[in-house]
Amino acid sequence: MKDRRTAVLRKKRSGAIAARRLKFLLTADQTGIPPEVLAMLRDDICRVISRYMDVDASGMELRVRYSHGELSGEDSADRSAVLCTAIPVRNLRLKGIIT
Amino acid sequence: MSEVIVVTSGKGGVGKTTTSANIGTGLAILGKRTVMIDTDIGLRNLDVVMGLENRIVYNLVDVVEGNCRMKQALIRDKRYPNLYLLPSAQTRDKSAVNPEQMMKLVEDLQDDFDYILLDCPAGIEQGFRNAVAGADRALVVTTPEVSAIRDADRIIGLLDAGQMRSIHLIVNRVRHDMVRRGDMMSVDDVMDILAVPLIGAIPDDEAIVISTNQGEPLAGTDTAAGQAFLDICRRLLGEDVPLTLPNVSYGLLGRLAGLLKRA
């Protein structure tokens, strides 16, 4: 019982896991980019950022937002896509690569 | 002129039919002439949830094919003034009707009703296209689960592309206790992900199961879900009903707390 409770505490709550999985899945659905490729993109972005600061890769969000152009009423083709990413930073102090 | 509302979800089993039945009932309770149309041809269910299954003579396909007049197929719900059901056909399939015929059907009802409520089948195929064809606005039902929300997102995309004028979200089967301990996505989480305005959240209430067993919709009854459905109806009518998070009390203490809060 106690083991189970500590295991639960250690793990992220399932609601948050669901939200994160879902956001990722919808980004893949909406862009048509396969989840596998999207995961590579995510990991690559994380790798680059983490050269500069300490980030929490597991909390990273990757989403595509669409901004409708002024003339977009009729045709959904002229909306432009914006890739948005949010990465939790553990430590904002830059790593020692800047001379 | 009536307002035509389609209740849809993408994924099956999230409570579309229950939602349709209760919103239809709620609108009738609020004095609106309402007709519910079951557009799920081949898998009809709305009649059963409404408890009207023994009164079906003609159905939607009969009307479309001219086997009967509209008046003959409409079932009046004797429990509520102004509430009617147009049942679906059980022995046919989705290809029996096309979107143009559905639009014509809805048009024929426009003069006699304030609200026309279309219960959409699951999926994104012809049944879905039939149901949304004549609708002015859509209510997308989802539950706080990854699969249901993913399908809701797909449906919202299709509705957007089809120029649906108004799209609102209903989050069904919310377990407040699970949300509180972090094991269920909250209504806010769902709204954040789907980016569609919320028109109401329905608590996971065992009264729903009982109501479905009995074939008696619970909109307007003194249950958490019944009140939540009636609130949605009021919002549909344009009333400014504050969006409160559903709070079903599980157990005696919770119930007492609920009573105190209401007082």
CSV table of C-alpha atoms in Angstrom, one decimal:
chain,number,residue,atom,x,y,z
A,1,MET,CA,0.0,0.0,0.0
A,2,LYS,CA,2.7,2.4,1.0
A,3,ASP,CA,4.8,1.5,-1.9
A,4,ARG,CA,2.0,2.1,-4.2
A,5,ARG,CA,1.3,5.5,-2.8
A,6,THR,CA,4.8,6.7,-3.1
A,7,ALA,CA,4.9,5.3,-6.7
A,8,VAL,CA,1.8,7.3,-7.5
A,9,LEU,CA,3.3,10.4,-5.9
A,10,ARG,CA,6.5,10.0,-7.9
A,11,LYS,CA,4.7,9.7,-11.1
A,12,LYS,CA,3.1,12.6,-12.8
A,13,ARG,CA,-0.7,12.7,-12.3
A,14,SER,CA,-2.5,11.0,-15.2
A,15,GLY,CA,-4.6,14.1,-16.0
A,16,ALA,CA,-1.5,16.0,-16.9
A,17,ILE,CA,-0.1,13.1,-18.8
A,18,ALA,CA,-3.4,12.9,-20.8
A,19,ALA,CA,-3.2,16.7,-21.6
A,20,ARG,CA,0.3,16.4,-22.8
A,21,ARG,CA,-0.2,13.4,-24.9
A,22,LEU,CA,-3.3,15.0,-26.4
A,23,LYS,CA,-1.6,18.2,-27.4
A,24,PHE,CA,1.1,16.4,-29.1
A,25,LEU,CA,-1.4,14.1,-30.9
A,26,LEU,CA,-3.5,17.0,-32.1
A,27,THR,CA,-0.4,18.8,-33.4
A,28,ALA,CA,0.4,15.7,-35.4
A,29,ASP,CA,-3.2,15.3,-36.6
A,30,GLN,CA,-3.5,19.0,-37.6
A,31,THR,CA,-0.2,19.3,-39.4
A,32,GLY,CA,-0.2,15.9,-41.0
A,33,ILE,CA,3.3,15.4,-39.7
A,34,PRO,CA,3.7,11.8,-38.4
A,35,PRO,CA,4.0,11.7,-34.6
A,36,GLU,CA,7.4,10.1,-34.9
A,37,VAL,CA,8.8,12.9,-37.0
A,38,LEU,CA,7.2,15.5,-34.7
A,39,ALA,CA,8.9,13.8,-31.8
A,40,MET,CA,12.3,14.1,-33.6
A,41,LEU,CA,11.6,17.8,-34.2
A,42,ARG,CA,10.7,18.2,-30.5
A,43,ASP,CA,13.8,16.4,-29.3
A,44,ASP,CA,16.0,18.4,-31.7
A,45,ILE,CA,14.6,21.7,-30.5
A,46,CYS,CA,15.2,20.6,-26.9
A,47,ARG,CA,18.7,19.6,-27.6
A,48,VAL,CA,19.6,22.9,-29.1
A,49,ILE,CA,18.0,24.9,-26.3
A,50,SER,CA,19.6,22.8,-23.6
A,51,ARG,CA,23.0,23.8,-25.0
A,52,TYR,CA,22.2,27.2,-23.5
A,53,MET,CA,20.0,26.6,-20.5
A,54,ASP,CA,18.7,23.8,-18.3
A,55,VAL,CA,15.2,22.8,-19.6
A,56,ASP,CA,12.6,20.2,-18.7
A,57,ALA,CA,12.2,18.3,-21.9
A,58,SER,CA,9.3,16.2,-20.6
A,59,GLY,CA,7.2,19.4,-20.1
A,60,MET,CA,7.7,20.7,-23.6
A,61,GLU,CA,4.8,21.7,-25.7
A,62,LEU,CA,4.7,21.9,-29.4
A,63,ARG,CA,1.6,23.3,-31.1
A,64,VAL,CA,0.5,24.7,-34.4
A,65,ARG,CA,-1.7,27.7,-34.4
A,66,TYR,CA,-3.4,29.1,-37.5
A,67,SER,CA,-3.8,32.8,-38.0
A,68,HIS,CA,-6.5,33.7,-40.5
A,69,GLY,CA,-5.5,36.2,-43.1
A,70,GLU,CA,-7.7,39.2,-43.7
A,71,LEU,CA,-9.2,37.7,-46.8
A,72,SER,CA,-9.6,34.3,-45.3
A,73,GLY,CA,-13.4,34.2,-44.9
A,74,GLU,CA,-14.1,32.0,-47.9
A,75,ASP,CA,-11.0,30.0,-48.4
A,76,SER,CA,-9.2,28.2,-45.6
A,77,ALA,CA,-6.2,27.7,-47.7
A,78,ASP,CA,-4.8,31.2,-47.1
A,79,ARG,CA,-4.4,30.8,-43.4
A,80,SER,CA,-0.9,30.7,-42.2
A,81,ALA,CA,0.5,28.3,-39.7
A,82,VAL,CA,2.7,29.2,-36.8
A,83,LEU,CA,4.7,26.7,-34.9
A,84,CYS,CA,4.5,27.5,-31.2
A,85,THR,CA,6.6,25.8,-28.5
A,86,ALA,CA,6.8,26.3,-24.8
A,87,ILE,CA,9.7,24.7,-22.9
A,88,PRO,CA,9.8,24.9,-19.1
A,89,VAL,CA,13.2,26.2,-18.0
A,90,ARG,CA,14.7,24.7,-14.9
A,91,ASN,CA,17.5,27.1,-14.7
A,92,LEU,CA,17.6,30.3,-16.7
A,93,ARG,CA,21.4,30.8,-16.1
A,94,LEU,CA,23.2,30.4,-19.3
A,95,LYS,CA,25.5,27.5,-19.5
A,96,GLY,CA,29.2,28.4,-19.8
A,97,ILE,CA,29.6,28.5,-23.5
A,98,ILE,CA,29.6,32.2,-24.0
A,99,THR,CA,33.1,33.5,-23.8
B,1,MET,CA,-38.0,30.5,-38.4
B,2,SER,CA,-36.4,27.9,-36.2
B,3,GLU,CA,-32.9,27.4,-35.1
B,4,VAL,CA,-31.3,24.1,-36.2
B,5,ILE,CA,-28.8,22.6,-33.8
B,6,VAL,CA,-26.8,19.5,-34.5
B,7,VAL,CA,-25.4,17.5,-31.6
B,8,THR,CA,-22.2,15.7,-32.7
B,9,SER,CA,-19.0,14.3,-31.3
B,10,GLY,CA,-17.0,12.2,-33.7
B,11,LYS,CA,-16.4,9.4,-31.2
B,12,GLY,CA,-19.2,7.1,-30.3
B,13,GLY,CA,-20.3,6.5,-26.7
B,14,VAL,CA,-19.6,10.0,-25.3
B,15,GLY,CA,-23.2,10.8,-24.7
B,16,LYS,CA,-24.5,12.4,-27.9
B,17,THR,CA,-27.9,10.8,-27.7
B,18,THR,CA,-28.4,11.4,-24.0
B,19,THR,CA,-27.3,15.0,-24.6
B,20,SER,CA,-29.8,15.4,-27.5
B,21,ALA,CA,-32.6,13.9,-25.4
B,22,ASN,CA,-32.0,16.2,-22.4
B,23,ILE,CA,-31.4,19.3,-24.4
B,24,GLY,CA,-34.6,18.7,-26.4
B,25,THR,CA,-36.5,18.1,-23.2
B,26,GLY,CA,-35.0,21.1,-21.5
B,27,LEU,CA,-35.9,23.4,-24.4
B,28,ALA,CA,-39.5,22.1,-24.3
B,29,ILE,CA,-39.6,22.7,-20.5
B,30,LEU,CA,-38.5,26.2,-21.2
B,31,GLY,CA,-41.5,26.6,-23.4
B,32,LYS,CA,-39.9,26.2,-26.8
B,33,ARG,CA,-41.6,24.2,-29.6
B,34,THR,CA,-38.9,21.6,-30.1
B,35,VAL,CA,-38.4,18.6,-32.4
B,36,MET,CA,-35.6,16.1,-32.0
B,37,ILE,CA,-34.5,14.2,-35.1
B,38,ASP,CA,-32.6,11.0,-34.8
B,39,THR,CA,-30.3,11.0,-37.9
B,40,ASP,CA,-28.5,7.8,-37.0
B,41,ILE,CA,-30.1,5.6,-39.7
B,42,GLY,CA,-29.7,1.9,-38.9
B,43,LEU,CA,-28.8,2.4,-35.3
B,44,ARG,CA,-31.6,4.3,-33.8
B,45,ASN,CA,-31.4,5.1,-30.1
B,46,LEU,CA,-32.9,8.5,-29.3
B,47,ASP,CA,-36.4,6.9,-29.1
B,48,VAL,CA,-35.2,4.5,-26.5
B,49,VAL,CA,-33.5,7.2,-24.4
B,50,MET,CA,-36.7,9.2,-24.6
B,51,GLY,CA,-38.8,6.2,-23.7
B,52,LEU,CA,-40.8,6.6,-26.9
B,53,GLU,CA,-39.8,3.4,-28.7
B,54,ASN,CA,-43.2,1.8,-28.5
B,55,ARG,CA,-44.9,4.6,-30.4
B,56,ILE,CA,-43.0,4.5,-33.7
B,57,VAL,CA,-45.1,3.9,-36.8
B,58,TYR,CA,-43.2,5.8,-39.5
B,59,ASN,CA,-39.7,7.1,-39.5
B,60,LEU,CA,-37.4,9.7,-41.1
B,61,VAL,CA,-36.7,7.6,-44.2
B,62,ASP,CA,-40.4,7.1,-44.7
B,63,VAL,CA,-40.9,10.9,-44.7
B,64,VAL,CA,-37.9,11.4,-47.1
B,65,GLU,CA,-39.2,8.7,-49.5
B,66,GLY,CA,-42.8,10.0,-49.3
B,67,ASN,CA,-44.3,6.9,-47.7
B,68,CYS,CA,-46.0,9.1,-45.2
B,69,ARG,CA,-46.6,12.7,-44.3
B,70,MET,CA,-44.4,14.5,-41.8
B,71,LYS,CA,-47.2,14.8,-39.3
B,72,GLN,CA,-47.7,11.0,-39.3
B,73,ALA,CA,-44.0,10.3,-38.5
B,74,LEU,CA,-43.7,12.9,-35.7
B,75,ILE,CA,-44.2,11.4,-32.2
B,76,ARG,CA,-45.5,13.8,-29.7
B,77,ASP,CA,-44.1,13.4,-26.2
B,78,LYS,CA,-47.1,13.5,-23.9
B,79,ARG,CA,-45.0,14.4,-20.9
B,80,TYR,CA,-43.9,17.7,-22.2
B,81,PRO,CA,-45.9,20.2,-24.2
B,82,ASN,CA,-44.3,21.1,-27.5
B,83,LEU,CA,-41.8,18.2,-27.6
B,84,TYR,CA,-41.7,16.0,-30.7
B,85,LEU,CA,-39.4,13.2,-32.0
B,86,LEU,CA,-38.8,12.2,-35.5
B,87,PRO,CA,-37.4,8.7,-35.1
B,88,SER,CA,-34.8,7.1,-37.4
B,89,ALA,CA,-35.1,4.0,-39.4
B,90,GLN,CA,-33.7,0.8,-38.0
B,91,THR,CA,-33.7,-1.4,-41.0
B,92,ARG,CA,-32.0,0.9,-43.5
B,93,ASP,CA,-28.5,2.5,-43.6
B,94,LYS,CA,-26.9,5.9,-43.9
B,95,SER,CA,-27.1,5.9,-47.7
B,96,ALA,CA,-30.9,6.0,-47.6
B,97,VAL,CA,-30.7,9.7,-47.2
B,98,ASN,CA,-28.5,12.4,-48.7
B,99,PRO,CA,-27.6,15.9,-47.4
B,100,GLU,CA,-30.1,17.6,-49.8
B,101,GLN,CA,-33.0,15.5,-48.6
B,102,MET,CA,-32.0,16.2,-45.0
B,103,MET,CA,-31.9,19.9,-45.7
B,104,LYS,CA,-35.4,19.7,-47.3
B,105,LEU,CA,-36.7,17.7,-44.3
B,106,VAL,CA,-35.4,20.4,-41.9
B,107,GLU,CA,-36.8,23.1,-44.0
B,108,ASP,CA,-40.3,21.5,-43.8
B,109,LEU,CA,-40.2,21.7,-40.0
B,110,GLN,CA,-39.0,25.3,-39.8
B,111,ASP,CA,-42.5,26.9,-39.6
B,112,ASP,CA,-43.8,24.6,-36.8
B,113,PHE,CA,-40.9,24.7,-34.4
B,114,ASP,CA,-38.6,27.0,-32.5
B,115,TYR,CA,-35.8,24.5,-32.2
B,116,ILE,CA,-34.8,21.6,-34.4
B,117,LEU,CA,-32.3,19.3,-32.7
B,118,LEU,CA,-30.4,16.8,-34.8
B,119,ASP,CA,-28.8,13.9,-33.1
B,120,CYS,CA,-25.8,13.0,-35.3
B,121,PRO,CA,-24.4,9.5,-35.6
B,122,ALA,CA,-20.8,8.8,-34.6
B,123,GLY,CA,-18.1,9.0,-37.3
B,124,ILE,CA,-17.3,11.5,-40.1
B,125,GLU,CA,-19.0,9.7,-43.0
B,126,GLN,CA,-22.3,10.2,-44.8
B,127,GLY,CA,-24.4,10.1,-41.6
B,128,PHE,CA,-22.4,13.0,-40.2
B,129,ARG,CA,-22.6,15.0,-43.5
B,130,ASN,CA,-26.3,14.4,-43.6
B,131,ALA,CA,-26.8,15.7,-40.0
B,132,VAL,CA,-24.7,18.8,-40.3
B,133,ALA,CA,-26.0,19.8,-43.7
B,134,GLY,CA,-29.0,21.7,-42.5
B,135,ALA,CA,-27.7,23.0,-39.2
B,136,ASP,CA,-27.1,26.6,-38.1
B,137,ARG,CA,-25.1,25.7,-35.1
B,138,ALA,CA,-23.3,22.7,-33.7
B,139,LEU,CA,-22.8,21.4,-30.2
B,140,VAL,CA,-19.8,19.2,-30.0
B,141,VAL,CA,-20.0,16.6,-27.1
B,142,THR,CA,-16.8,15.2,-25.7
B,143,THR,CA,-15.6,13.6,-22.5
B,144,PRO,CA,-12.3,14.4,-20.7
B,145,GLU,CA,-10.5,11.6,-22.4
B,146,VAL,CA,-7.7,11.6,-25.0
B,147,SER,CA,-9.5,9.7,-27.6
B,148,ALA,CA,-12.8,11.6,-27.4
B,149,ILE,CA,-11.1,15.0,-27.5
B,150,ARG,CA,-8.9,13.9,-30.4
B,151,ASP,CA,-12.1,13.0,-32.4
B,152,ALA,CA,-13.8,16.2,-31.2
B,153,ASP,CA,-10.9,18.2,-32.6
B,154,ARG,CA,-11.3,16.5,-36.0
B,155,ILE,CA,-15.0,17.2,-36.0
B,156,ILE,CA,-14.4,20.8,-35.1
B,157,GLY,CA,-12.0,21.0,-38.1
B,158,LEU,CA,-14.7,19.6,-40.4
B,159,LEU,CA,-17.4,21.9,-39.1
B,160,ASP,CA,-15.1,24.9,-39.5
B,161,ALA,CA,-14.3,23.8,-43.1
B,162,GLY,CA,-18.0,23.4,-43.7
B,163,GLN,CA,-18.6,27.0,-42.6
B,164,MET,CA,-20.6,26.1,-39.5
B,165,ARG,CA,-21.6,29.4,-38.1
B,166,SER,CA,-21.5,28.6,-34.4
B,167,ILE,CA,-19.7,25.8,-32.6
B,168,HIS,CA,-19.9,25.2,-28.9
B,169,LEU,CA,-18.4,22.5,-26.7
B,170,ILE,CA,-20.1,20.3,-24.1
B,171,VAL,CA,-17.8,18.4,-21.8
B,172,ASN,CA,-19.7,15.3,-20.6
B,173,ARG,CA,-19.0,12.9,-17.7
B,174,VAL,CA,-16.8,15.2,-15.7
B,175,ARG,CA,-15.7,13.5,-12.4
B,176,HIS,CA,-15.0,16.4,-10.1
B,177,ASP,CA,-13.3,14.2,-7.5
B,178,MET,CA,-10.9,12.8,-10.1
B,179,VAL,CA,-10.2,16.3,-11.6
B,180,ARG,CA,-9.4,17.5,-8.1
B,181,ARG,CA,-6.8,14.8,-7.5
B,182,GLY,CA,-5.3,15.3,-10.9
B,183,ASP,CA,-6.4,12.1,-12.5
B,184,MET,CA,-8.8,13.6,-15.1
B,185,MET,CA,-8.4,16.6,-17.4
B,186,SER,CA,-10.3,19.5,-16.2
B,187,VAL,CA,-12.9,21.4,-18.2
B,188,ASP,CA,-10.3,24.2,-18.5
B,189,ASP,CA,-7.8,21.8,-19.9
B,190,VAL,CA,-10.2,20.6,-22.5
B,191,MET,CA,-11.2,24.1,-23.5
B,192,ASP,CA,-7.5,25.1,-23.7
B,193,ILE,CA,-6.8,22.2,-26.1
B,194,LEU,CA,-9.9,22.5,-28.3
B,195,ALA,CA,-10.1,26.3,-28.4
B,196,VAL,CA,-13.9,26.3,-28.9
B,197,PRO,CA,-16.3,28.2,-26.5
B,198,LEU,CA,-17.8,26.0,-23.8
B,199,ILE,CA,-21.6,26.0,-23.4
B,200,GLY,CA,-21.7,23.6,-20.5
B,201,ALA,CA,-20.2,20.7,-18.6
B,202,ILE,CA,-22.1,17.7,-17.4
B,203,PRO,CA,-21.1,15.9,-14.3
B,204,ASP,CA,-20.8,12.1,-14.4
B,205,ASP,CA,-24.0,11.5,-12.5
B,206,GLU,CA,-25.5,8.0,-11.9
B,207,ALA,CA,-28.9,9.6,-12.2
B,208,ILE,CA,-28.2,9.6,-16.0
B,209,VAL,CA,-28.0,5.8,-16.1
B,210,ILE,CA,-31.2,5.6,-14.0
B,211,SER,CA,-32.9,8.0,-16.3
B,212,THR,CA,-31.8,6.1,-19.4
B,213,ASN,CA,-32.9,2.9,-17.9
B,214,GLN,CA,-36.4,4.3,-17.3
B,215,GLY,CA,-36.6,6.2,-20.6
B,216,GLU,CA,-37.2,9.4,-18.8
B,217,PRO,CA,-34.9,12.4,-19.6
B,218,LEU,CA,-33.7,14.2,-16.5
B,219,ALA,CA,-33.3,17.7,-17.7
B,220,GLY,CA,-34.8,20.0,-15.2
B,221,THR,CA,-35.0,17.4,-12.4
B,222,ASP,CA,-33.3,18.0,-9.1
B,223,THR,CA,-30.1,16.2,-10.1
B,224,ALA,CA,-26.6,17.7,-10.8
B,225,ALA,CA,-26.8,16.5,-14.5
B,226,GLY,CA,-30.4,17.6,-14.8
B,227,GLN,CA,-29.6,21.1,-13.7
B,228,ALA,CA,-26.5,21.2,-15.9
B,229,PHE,CA,-28.6,20.3,-19.0
B,230,LEU,CA,-31.2,22.9,-18.2
B,231,ASP,CA,-28.4,25.5,-17.8
B,232,ILE,CA,-27.2,24.6,-21.3
B,233,CYS,CA,-30.7,25.1,-22.7
B,234,ARG,CA,-30.9,28.5,-21.0
B,235,ARG,CA,-27.6,29.5,-22.6
B,236,LEU,CA,-28.9,28.3,-26.0
B,237,LEU,CA,-31.8,30.7,-25.5
B,238,GLY,CA,-29.3,33.5,-24.9
B,239,GLU,CA,-29.7,33.7,-21.1
B,240,ASP,CA,-26.6,34.6,-19.2
B,241,VAL,CA,-26.2,31.6,-16.9
B,242,PRO,CA,-22.8,31.6,-15.2
B,243,LEU,CA,-20.6,28.6,-16.1
B,244,THR,CA,-20.1,26.7,-12.9
B,245,LEU,CA,-18.0,23.6,-12.8
B,246,PRO,CA,-20.1,20.6,-12.2
B,247,ASN,CA,-19.9,19.3,-8.6
B,248,VAL,CA,-21.6,16.0,-8.1
B,249,SER,CA,-21.5,15.0,-4.5
B,250,TYR,CA,-20.4,11.4,-4.0
B,251,GLY,CA,-21.5,10.4,-0.5
B,252,LEU,CA,-23.3,12.0,2.3
B,253,LEU,CA,-20.8,14.6,3.3
B,254,GLY,CA,-20.5,15.9,-0.3
B,255,ARG,CA,-24.3,16.0,-0.5
B,256,LEU,CA,-24.5,18.1,2.7
B,257,ALA,CA,-21.8,20.4,1.4
B,258,GLY,CA,-23.8,20.8,-1.9
B,259,LEU,CA,-26.9,21.6,0.0
B,260,LEU,CA,-25.1,24.3,2.1
B,261,LYS,CA,-23.6,25.8,-1.0
B,262,ARG,CA,-27.0,26.0,-2.7
B,263,ALA,CA,-28.7,27.6,0.2
